[in-house]
Amino acid sequence: MAGFVGAQHEFHDAEFVQGWADRFVPSPPRLVLFDMVHAEIRRLSVPEPNVLELGLGPGYMARHILERDQALRYEGLDFSAVFIDVARRILGDLAPRVTFTQADLLDQSWPTRLTRRPHAIVSTWALHDLGSQHAVADVYARSYETLPPGGVLVNGDFIKPDGTAWIYEPGRFEVARHLELLRQAGFADPMSLHHFEVEADNPTAAQNYACLVAMK
Ligand SMILES: C[S@@+](CC[C@H](N)C(=O)[O-])C[C@H]1O[C@@H](n2cnc3c(N)ncnc32)[C@H](O)[C@@H]1O
């Protein structure tokens, strides 16, 4: 059997966003991805790193990382004011440690909206929503320009598993292509650390995501 894998979102609709946030409370494998992202941030030789999350969403990863790390400074970028409101609520007491930045990743000037230069740029389940390989490649290029030498980009996002007969929405594509786009952006030795919830034969839109890491 084969079919289509993708998802429809209404990122600016308050009811949709709250319902989405309620349904997608992170599962155990998703928490493992958060820990993996945090470990990559902590491999940097910076005691108090500036972290930028692209596509803050409801703030689940931000909360997970901030609860475990008192030292880092966190900036969360999202184009949806509604999602930023939900993130403030979910972050609760941690919200004062986050700078909320409203910007559109499809607008190539987004780096000029940042409050501070990040040592680490991180993202989970967001960049596929930009809708094309071209848009993801642009984010990789802007991230490379924005990071200092020694900085890291960690993208945990939905991918198309190798060997599947299913059709995937254009923002979900193979790990090998992500690594090619990261190299084209300037990153010397990008890698995929792990492929989560692997399912090639009968996938849902919530399965098949990889943790991609690239050092500048
Ligand atoms: C699935 S959520 C991210 C979840 C988040 N990593 C977490 O752990 O809670 C994806 C987010 O990407 C944002 N997004 C989608 N397209 C965007 C764009 N063009 N510019 C900025 N943010 C965008 C959406 O508004 C949404 O909040």
PDB file of C-alpha atoms and ligand atoms in Angstrom:
ATOM      1  CA  MET A   1       0.000   0.000   0.000  1.00  0.00           C
ATOM      2  CA  ALA A   2       1.178   3.560  -0.687  1.00  0.00           C
ATOM      3  CA  GLY A   3      -0.313   6.972  -0.067  1.00  0.00           C
ATOM      4  CA  PHE A   4       0.512  10.581   0.776  1.00  0.00           C
ATOM      5  CA  VAL A   5       2.337  11.861   3.857  1.00  0.00           C
ATOM      6  CA  GLY A   6       1.830  15.478   4.818  1.00  0.00           C
ATOM      7  CA  ALA A   7      -0.124  17.752   7.143  1.00  0.00           C
ATOM      8  CA  GLN A   8      -2.293  20.821   6.861  1.00  0.00           C
ATOM      9  CA  HIS A   9      -1.776  23.555   9.462  1.00  0.00           C
ATOM     10  CA  GLU A  10      -3.456  26.820  10.277  1.00  0.00           C
ATOM     11  CA  PHE A  11      -0.622  28.482  12.141  1.00  0.00           C
ATOM     12  CA  HIS A  12      -2.464  31.766  12.701  1.00  0.00           C
ATOM     13  CA  ASP A  13      -5.759  30.328  13.989  1.00  0.00           C
ATOM     14  CA  ALA A  14      -5.950  30.353  17.813  1.00  0.00           C
ATOM     15  CA  GLU A  15      -8.312  27.375  18.120  1.00  0.00           C
ATOM     16  CA  PHE A  16      -6.305  25.218  15.725  1.00  0.00           C
ATOM     17  CA  VAL A  17      -3.010  26.121  17.422  1.00  0.00           C
ATOM     18  CA  GLN A  18      -4.243  25.367  20.958  1.00  0.00           C
ATOM     19  CA  GLY A  19      -5.753  22.059  19.793  1.00  0.00           C
ATOM     20  CA  TRP A  20      -2.520  21.139  18.020  1.00  0.00           C
ATOM     21  CA  ALA A  21      -0.451  21.961  21.111  1.00  0.00           C
ATOM     22  CA  ASP A  22      -2.771  19.836  23.295  1.00  0.00           C
ATOM     23  CA  ARG A  23      -2.552  16.838  20.940  1.00  0.00           C
ATOM     24  CA  PHE A  24       1.219  16.925  20.407  1.00  0.00           C
ATOM     25  CA  VAL A  25       2.549  16.861  23.944  1.00  0.00           C
ATOM     26  CA  PRO A  26       5.988  15.311  23.329  1.00  0.00           C
ATOM     27  CA  SER A  27       6.141  11.496  23.338  1.00  0.00           C
ATOM     28  CA  PRO A  28       9.168   9.601  24.772  1.00  0.00           C
ATOM     29  CA  PRO A  29      11.074   9.439  21.440  1.00  0.00           C
ATOM     30  CA  ARG A  30      10.477  13.166  20.927  1.00  0.00           C
ATOM     31  CA  LEU A  31      11.968  13.836  24.366  1.00  0.00           C
ATOM     32  CA  VAL A  32      15.026  11.817  23.301  1.00  0.00           C
ATOM     33  CA  LEU A  33      15.393  14.179  20.336  1.00  0.00           C
ATOM     34  CA  PHE A  34      15.244  17.192  22.704  1.00  0.00           C
ATOM     35  CA  ASP A  35      18.031  15.652  24.805  1.00  0.00           C
ATOM     36  CA  MET A  36      20.070  15.049  21.642  1.00  0.00           C
ATOM     37  CA  VAL A  37      19.657  18.684  20.577  1.00  0.00           C
ATOM     38  CA  HIS A  38      20.652  19.864  24.066  1.00  0.00           C
ATOM     39  CA  ALA A  39      23.744  17.611  24.047  1.00  0.00           C
ATOM     40  CA  GLU A  40      24.879  19.169  20.750  1.00  0.00           C
ATOM     41  CA  ILE A  41      24.483  22.655  22.248  1.00  0.00           C
ATOM     42  CA  ARG A  42      26.526  21.546  25.246  1.00  0.00           C
ATOM     43  CA  ARG A  43      29.349  20.225  23.019  1.00  0.00           C
ATOM     44  CA  LEU A  44      30.174  23.834  22.200  1.00  0.00           C
ATOM     45  CA  SER A  45      33.018  25.306  24.225  1.00  0.00           C
ATOM     46  CA  VAL A  46      30.809  28.221  25.326  1.00  0.00           C
ATOM     47  CA  PRO A  47      29.708  28.224  28.997  1.00  0.00           C
ATOM     48  CA  GLU A  48      26.672  30.462  28.431  1.00  0.00           C
ATOM     49  CA  PRO A  49      25.637  29.841  24.826  1.00  0.00           C
ATOM     50  CA  ASN A  50      23.061  31.894  22.961  1.00  0.00           C
ATOM     51  CA  VAL A  51      20.524  29.489  21.474  1.00  0.00           C
ATOM     52  CA  LEU A  52      18.117  30.387  18.691  1.00  0.00           C
ATOM     53  CA  GLU A  53      15.145  28.118  17.935  1.00  0.00           C
ATOM     54  CA  LEU A  54      13.614  28.404  14.463  1.00  0.00           C
ATOM     55  CA  GLY A  55       9.869  27.698  14.701  1.00  0.00           C
ATOM     56  CA  LEU A  56       9.374  27.950  18.486  1.00  0.00           C
ATOM     57  CA  GLY A  57       5.842  26.541  18.213  1.00  0.00           C
ATOM     58  CA  PRO A  58       4.256  25.821  21.615  1.00  0.00           C
ATOM     59  CA  GLY A  59       7.698  25.877  23.229  1.00  0.00           C
ATOM     60  CA  TYR A  60       7.976  22.206  24.202  1.00  0.00           C
ATOM     61  CA  MET A  61      11.651  21.899  23.257  1.00  0.00           C
ATOM     62  CA  ALA A  62      12.430  25.303  24.784  1.00  0.00           C
ATOM     63  CA  ARG A  63      10.861  24.233  28.082  1.00  0.00           C
ATOM     64  CA  HIS A  64      12.643  20.871  28.070  1.00  0.00           C
ATOM     65  CA  ILE A  65      16.048  22.459  27.474  1.00  0.00           C
ATOM     66  CA  LEU A  66      15.614  25.469  29.787  1.00  0.00           C
ATOM     67  CA  GLU A  67      14.480  23.234  32.664  1.00  0.00           C
ATOM     68  CA  ARG A  68      17.751  21.320  32.357  1.00  0.00           C
ATOM     69  CA  ASP A  69      20.135  24.178  31.689  1.00  0.00           C
ATOM     70  CA  GLN A  70      20.290  27.332  33.777  1.00  0.00           C
ATOM     71  CA  ALA A  71      23.161  28.888  31.841  1.00  0.00           C
ATOM     72  CA  LEU A  72      21.971  29.301  28.280  1.00  0.00           C
ATOM     73  CA  ARG A  73      20.133  32.255  26.761  1.00  0.00           C
ATOM     74  CA  TYR A  74      17.218  31.321  24.500  1.00  0.00           C
ATOM     75  CA  GLU A  75      15.613  33.180  21.606  1.00  0.00           C
ATOM     76  CA  GLY A  76      12.545  31.656  19.979  1.00  0.00           C
ATOM     77  CA  LEU A  77      11.586  32.746  16.478  1.00  0.00           C
ATOM     78  CA  ASP A  78       8.157  32.107  14.992  1.00  0.00           C
ATOM     79  CA  PHE A  79       5.976  33.866  12.437  1.00  0.00           C
ATOM     80  CA  SER A  80       2.774  33.099  14.351  1.00  0.00           C
ATOM     81  CA  ALA A  81       1.705  35.482  17.123  1.00  0.00           C
ATOM     82  CA  VAL A  82      -0.785  32.820  18.196  1.00  0.00           C
ATOM     83  CA  PHE A  83       1.928  30.182  18.653  1.00  0.00           C
ATOM     84  CA  ILE A  84       4.081  32.720  20.535  1.00  0.00           C
ATOM     85  CA  ASP A  85       1.181  33.300  22.975  1.00  0.00           C
ATOM     86  CA  VAL A  86       0.786  29.537  23.520  1.00  0.00           C
ATOM     87  CA  ALA A  87       4.563  29.207  24.050  1.00  0.00           C
ATOM     88  CA  ARG A  88       4.487  31.927  26.734  1.00  0.00           C
ATOM     89  CA  ARG A  89       1.813  29.950  28.572  1.00  0.00           C
ATOM     90  CA  ILE A  90       3.563  26.593  28.225  1.00  0.00           C
ATOM     91  CA  LEU A  91       6.889  28.087  29.318  1.00  0.00           C
ATOM     92  CA  GLY A  92       5.286  29.667  32.400  1.00  0.00           C
ATOM     93  CA  ASP A  93       8.003  30.625  34.906  1.00  0.00           C
ATOM     94  CA  LEU A  94      10.654  30.021  32.256  1.00  0.00           C
ATOM     95  CA  ALA A  95       9.197  32.592  29.838  1.00  0.00           C
ATOM     96  CA  PRO A  96      11.302  35.505  31.184  1.00  0.00           C
ATOM     97  CA  ARG A  97      14.412  33.595  30.055  1.00  0.00           C
ATOM     98  CA  VAL A  98      13.183  33.544  26.449  1.00  0.00           C
ATOM     99  CA  THR A  99      13.285  36.321  23.892  1.00  0.00           C
ATOM    100  CA  PHE A 100      10.264  35.938  21.587  1.00  0.00           C
ATOM    101  CA  THR A 101      10.944  37.094  18.043  1.00  0.00           C
ATOM    102  CA  GLN A 102       8.227  37.238  15.418  1.00  0.00           C
ATOM    103  CA  ALA A 103       9.672  36.753  11.932  1.00  0.00           C
ATOM    104  CA  ASP A 104       8.971  34.764   8.760  1.00  0.00           C
ATOM    105  CA  LEU A 105      11.640  32.265   7.725  1.00  0.00           C
ATOM    106  CA  LEU A 106      10.576  32.699   4.101  1.00  0.00           C
ATOM    107  CA  ASP A 107      11.692  36.343   4.325  1.00  0.00           C
ATOM    108  CA  GLN A 108      15.460  36.258   3.854  1.00  0.00           C
ATOM    109  CA  SER A 109      15.974  39.211   6.191  1.00  0.00           C
ATOM    110  CA  TRP A 110      14.984  37.160   9.297  1.00  0.00           C
ATOM    111  CA  PRO A 111      18.552  37.177  10.702  1.00  0.00           C
ATOM    112  CA  THR A 112      18.353  40.982  11.029  1.00  0.00           C
ATOM    113  CA  ARG A 113      15.433  40.529  13.470  1.00  0.00           C
ATOM    114  CA  LEU A 114      17.511  38.601  15.993  1.00  0.00           C
ATOM    115  CA  THR A 115      18.333  40.107  19.366  1.00  0.00           C
ATOM    116  CA  ARG A 116      21.767  38.509  19.666  1.00  0.00           C
ATOM    117  CA  ARG A 117      24.105  36.363  17.608  1.00  0.00           C
ATOM    118  CA  PRO A 118      23.421  32.680  18.332  1.00  0.00           C
ATOM    119  CA  HIS A 119      26.143  30.102  19.052  1.00  0.00           C
ATOM    120  CA  ALA A 120      23.601  27.369  18.300  1.00  0.00           C
ATOM    121  CA  ILE A 121      20.622  27.402  15.935  1.00  0.00           C
ATOM    122  CA  VAL A 122      18.151  24.604  16.656  1.00  0.00           C
ATOM    123  CA  SER A 123      14.801  23.528  15.259  1.00  0.00           C
ATOM    124  CA  THR A 124      12.379  20.608  15.595  1.00  0.00           C
ATOM    125  CA  TRP A 125       9.504  19.660  13.261  1.00  0.00           C
ATOM    126  CA  ALA A 126       9.350  23.134  11.723  1.00  0.00           C
ATOM    127  CA  LEU A 127      11.398  23.553   8.539  1.00  0.00           C
ATOM    128  CA  HIS A 128       9.396  20.991   6.512  1.00  0.00           C
ATOM    129  CA  ASP A 129       6.468  23.407   6.902  1.00  0.00           C
ATOM    130  CA  LEU A 130       8.307  25.929   4.717  1.00  0.00           C
ATOM    131  CA  GLY A 131       7.034  23.775   1.869  1.00  0.00           C
ATOM    132  CA  SER A 132      10.052  23.171  -0.370  1.00  0.00           C
ATOM    133  CA  GLN A 133      13.673  22.038  -0.497  1.00  0.00           C
ATOM    134  CA  HIS A 134      14.545  25.495  -1.788  1.00  0.00           C
ATOM    135  CA  ALA A 135      13.126  27.182   1.326  1.00  0.00           C
ATOM    136  CA  VAL A 136      14.972  24.760   3.626  1.00  0.00           C
ATOM    137  CA  ALA A 137      18.197  25.403   1.660  1.00  0.00           C
ATOM    138  CA  ASP A 138      17.717  29.152   2.179  1.00  0.00           C
ATOM    139  CA  VAL A 139      17.348  28.641   5.947  1.00  0.00           C
ATOM    140  CA  TYR A 140      20.534  26.549   5.967  1.00  0.00           C
ATOM    141  CA  ALA A 141      22.366  29.314   4.068  1.00  0.00           C
ATOM    142  CA  ARG A 142      21.104  32.119   6.352  1.00  0.00           C
ATOM    143  CA  SER A 143      21.993  29.991   9.396  1.00  0.00           C
ATOM    144  CA  TYR A 144      25.534  29.465   8.127  1.00  0.00           C
ATOM    145  CA  GLU A 145      25.946  33.212   7.616  1.00  0.00           C
ATOM    146  CA  THR A 146      24.527  33.940  11.083  1.00  0.00           C
ATOM    147  CA  LEU A 147      26.590  31.466  13.131  1.00  0.00           C
ATOM    148  CA  PRO A 148      30.124  32.282  14.297  1.00  0.00           C
ATOM    149  CA  PRO A 149      32.960  29.871  13.441  1.00  0.00           C
ATOM    150  CA  GLY A 150      32.546  26.866  15.751  1.00  0.00           C
ATOM    151  CA  GLY A 151      28.759  27.400  15.969  1.00  0.00           C
ATOM    152  CA  VAL A 152      26.306  24.571  15.385  1.00  0.00           C
ATOM    153  CA  LEU A 153      23.024  24.034  13.544  1.00  0.00           C
ATOM    154  CA  VAL A 154      20.806  21.173  14.782  1.00  0.00           C
ATOM    155  CA  ASN A 155      17.684  20.423  12.776  1.00  0.00           C
ATOM    156  CA  GLY A 156      15.375  17.672  13.978  1.00  0.00           C
ATOM    157  CA  ASP A 157      12.747  17.464  11.285  1.00  0.00           C
ATOM    158  CA  PHE A 158      10.466  15.161   9.383  1.00  0.00           C
ATOM    159  CA  ILE A 159      12.150  13.454   6.458  1.00  0.00           C
ATOM    160  CA  LYS A 160      11.185  11.061   3.692  1.00  0.00           C
ATOM    161  CA  PRO A 161      12.588   7.621   4.542  1.00  0.00           C
ATOM    162  CA  ASP A 162      14.731   5.906   1.918  1.00  0.00           C
ATOM    163  CA  GLY A 163      13.010   3.228  -0.086  1.00  0.00           C
ATOM    164  CA  THR A 164       9.430   4.282   0.619  1.00  0.00           C
ATOM    165  CA  ALA A 165       6.766   4.046  -2.075  1.00  0.00           C
ATOM    166  CA  TRP A 166       4.765   6.824  -0.408  1.00  0.00           C
ATOM    167  CA  ILE A 167       4.534  10.369  -1.769  1.00  0.00           C
ATOM    168  CA  TYR A 168       5.710  12.976   0.754  1.00  0.00           C
ATOM    169  CA  GLU A 169       4.840  16.668   0.908  1.00  0.00           C
ATOM    170  CA  PRO A 170       7.708  18.671  -0.678  1.00  0.00           C
ATOM    171  CA  GLY A 171       9.165  19.909   2.632  1.00  0.00           C
ATOM    172  CA  ARG A 172       9.811  16.311   3.733  1.00  0.00           C
ATOM    173  CA  PHE A 173      12.748  14.878   1.804  1.00  0.00           C
ATOM    174  CA  GLU A 174      15.604  12.395   2.155  1.00  0.00           C
ATOM    175  CA  VAL A 175      18.434  12.773   4.689  1.00  0.00           C
ATOM    176  CA  ALA A 176      21.035  12.587   1.888  1.00  0.00           C
ATOM    177  CA  ARG A 177      19.486  15.648   0.235  1.00  0.00           C
ATOM    178  CA  HIS A 178      19.484  17.561   3.547  1.00  0.00           C
ATOM    179  CA  LEU A 179      23.195  16.797   3.931  1.00  0.00           C
ATOM    180  CA  GLU A 180      23.832  17.979   0.357  1.00  0.00           C
ATOM    181  CA  LEU A 181      21.984  21.253   1.012  1.00  0.00           C
ATOM    182  CA  LEU A 182      23.911  21.773   4.270  1.00  0.00           C
ATOM    183  CA  ARG A 183      27.205  21.307   2.398  1.00  0.00           C
ATOM    184  CA  GLN A 184      26.035  23.741  -0.304  1.00  0.00           C
ATOM    185  CA  ALA A 185      25.286  26.282   2.455  1.00  0.00           C
ATOM    186  CA  GLY A 186      28.921  26.027   3.596  1.00  0.00           C
ATOM    187  CA  PHE A 187      28.846  23.463   6.429  1.00  0.00           C
ATOM    188  CA  ALA A 188      31.885  21.198   5.984  1.00  0.00           C
ATOM    189  CA  ASP A 189      30.838  17.922   7.545  1.00  0.00           C
ATOM    190  CA  PRO A 190      27.111  17.681   8.271  1.00  0.00           C
ATOM    191  CA  MET A 191      25.730  14.413   9.591  1.00  0.00           C
ATOM    192  CA  SER A 192      22.543  12.694  10.640  1.00  0.00           C
ATOM    193  CA  LEU A 193      22.748  11.459  14.230  1.00  0.00           C
ATOM    194  CA  HIS A 194      19.567   9.422  14.309  1.00  0.00           C
ATOM    195  CA  HIS A 195      16.385   8.555  12.403  1.00  0.00           C
ATOM    196  CA  PHE A 196      13.438   8.447  14.846  1.00  0.00           C
ATOM    197  CA  GLU A 197      10.207   6.453  14.587  1.00  0.00           C
ATOM    198  CA  VAL A 198      11.256   4.773  11.344  1.00  0.00           C
ATOM    199  CA  GLU A 199       8.309   3.552   9.284  1.00  0.00           C
ATOM    200  CA  ALA A 200       8.648   3.228   5.522  1.00  0.00           C
ATOM    201  CA  ASP A 201       5.777   0.846   4.722  1.00  0.00           C
ATOM    202  CA  ASN A 202       2.800   2.374   6.526  1.00  0.00           C
ATOM    203  CA  PRO A 203       3.894   5.822   7.762  1.00  0.00           C
ATOM    204  CA  THR A 204       1.857   8.503   9.501  1.00  0.00           C
ATOM    205  CA  ALA A 205       2.651  12.216   9.296  1.00  0.00           C
ATOM    206  CA  ALA A 206       4.045  12.057  12.857  1.00  0.00           C
ATOM    207  CA  GLN A 207       6.741   9.449  12.110  1.00  0.00           C
ATOM    208  CA  ASN A 208      10.150   9.552  10.398  1.00  0.00           C
ATOM    209  CA  TYR A 209      12.202  12.456  11.681  1.00  0.00           C
ATOM    210  CA  ALA A 210      15.967  12.807  11.770  1.00  0.00           C
ATOM    211  CA  CYS A 211      18.447  14.757  13.868  1.00  0.00           C
ATOM    212  CA  LEU A 212      20.774  16.599  11.465  1.00  0.00           C
ATOM    213  CA  VAL A 213      23.862  18.346  12.847  1.00  0.00           C
ATOM    214  CA  ALA A 214      26.226  20.745  11.094  1.00  0.00           C
ATOM    215  CA  MET A 215      29.180  22.633  12.590  1.00  0.00           C
ATOM    216  CA  LYS A 216      30.457  25.852  11.056  1.00  0.00           C
TER     217      LYS A 216
HETATM  218  C1  LIG B   1       5.677  22.011  15.090  1.00  0.00           C
HETATM  219  S1  LIG B   1       5.925  23.658  15.557  1.00  0.00           S
HETATM  220  C2  LIG B   1       7.480  23.533  16.369  1.00  0.00           C
HETATM  221  C3  LIG B   1       7.437  22.789  17.670  1.00  0.00           C
HETATM  222  C4  LIG B   1       8.544  23.147  18.609  1.00  0.00           C
HETATM  223  N1  LIG B   1       9.838  22.723  18.098  1.00  0.00           N
HETATM  224  C5  LIG B   1       8.323  22.574  19.991  1.00  0.00           C
HETATM  225  O1  LIG B   1       9.144  21.746  20.448  1.00  0.00           O
HETATM  226  O2  LIG B   1       7.341  22.945  20.629  1.00  0.00           O
HETATM  227  C6  LIG B   1       6.360  24.470  14.037  1.00  0.00           C
HETATM  228  C7  LIG B   1       6.366  25.959  14.157  1.00  0.00           C
HETATM  229  O3  LIG B   1       6.944  26.505  12.972  1.00  0.00           O
HETATM  230  C8  LIG B   1       6.329  27.745  12.725  1.00  0.00           C
HETATM  231  N2  LIG B   1       6.522  28.156  11.323  1.00  0.00           N
HETATM  232  C9  LIG B   1       6.004  27.557  10.224  1.00  0.00           C
HETATM  233  N3  LIG B   1       6.339  28.257   9.118  1.00  0.00           N
HETATM  234  C10 LIG B   1       7.082  29.320   9.539  1.00  0.00           C
HETATM  235  C11 LIG B   1       7.693  30.408   8.878  1.00  0.00           C
HETATM  236  N4  LIG B   1       7.593  30.573   7.532  1.00  0.00           N
HETATM  237  N5  LIG B   1       8.398  31.304   9.601  1.00  0.00           N
HETATM  238  C12 LIG B   1       8.484  31.164  10.958  1.00  0.00           C
HETATM  239  N6  LIG B   1       7.903  30.169  11.650  1.00  0.00           N
HETATM  240  C13 LIG B   1       7.208  29.246  10.947  1.00  0.00           C
HETATM  241  C14 LIG B   1       4.857  27.506  13.060  1.00  0.00           C
HETATM  242  O4  LIG B   1       4.171  28.718  13.340  1.00  0.00           O
HETATM  243  C15 LIG B   1       4.971  26.596  14.263  1.00  0.00           C
HETATM  244  O5  LIG B   1       4.894  27.334  15.440  1.00  0.00           O
END
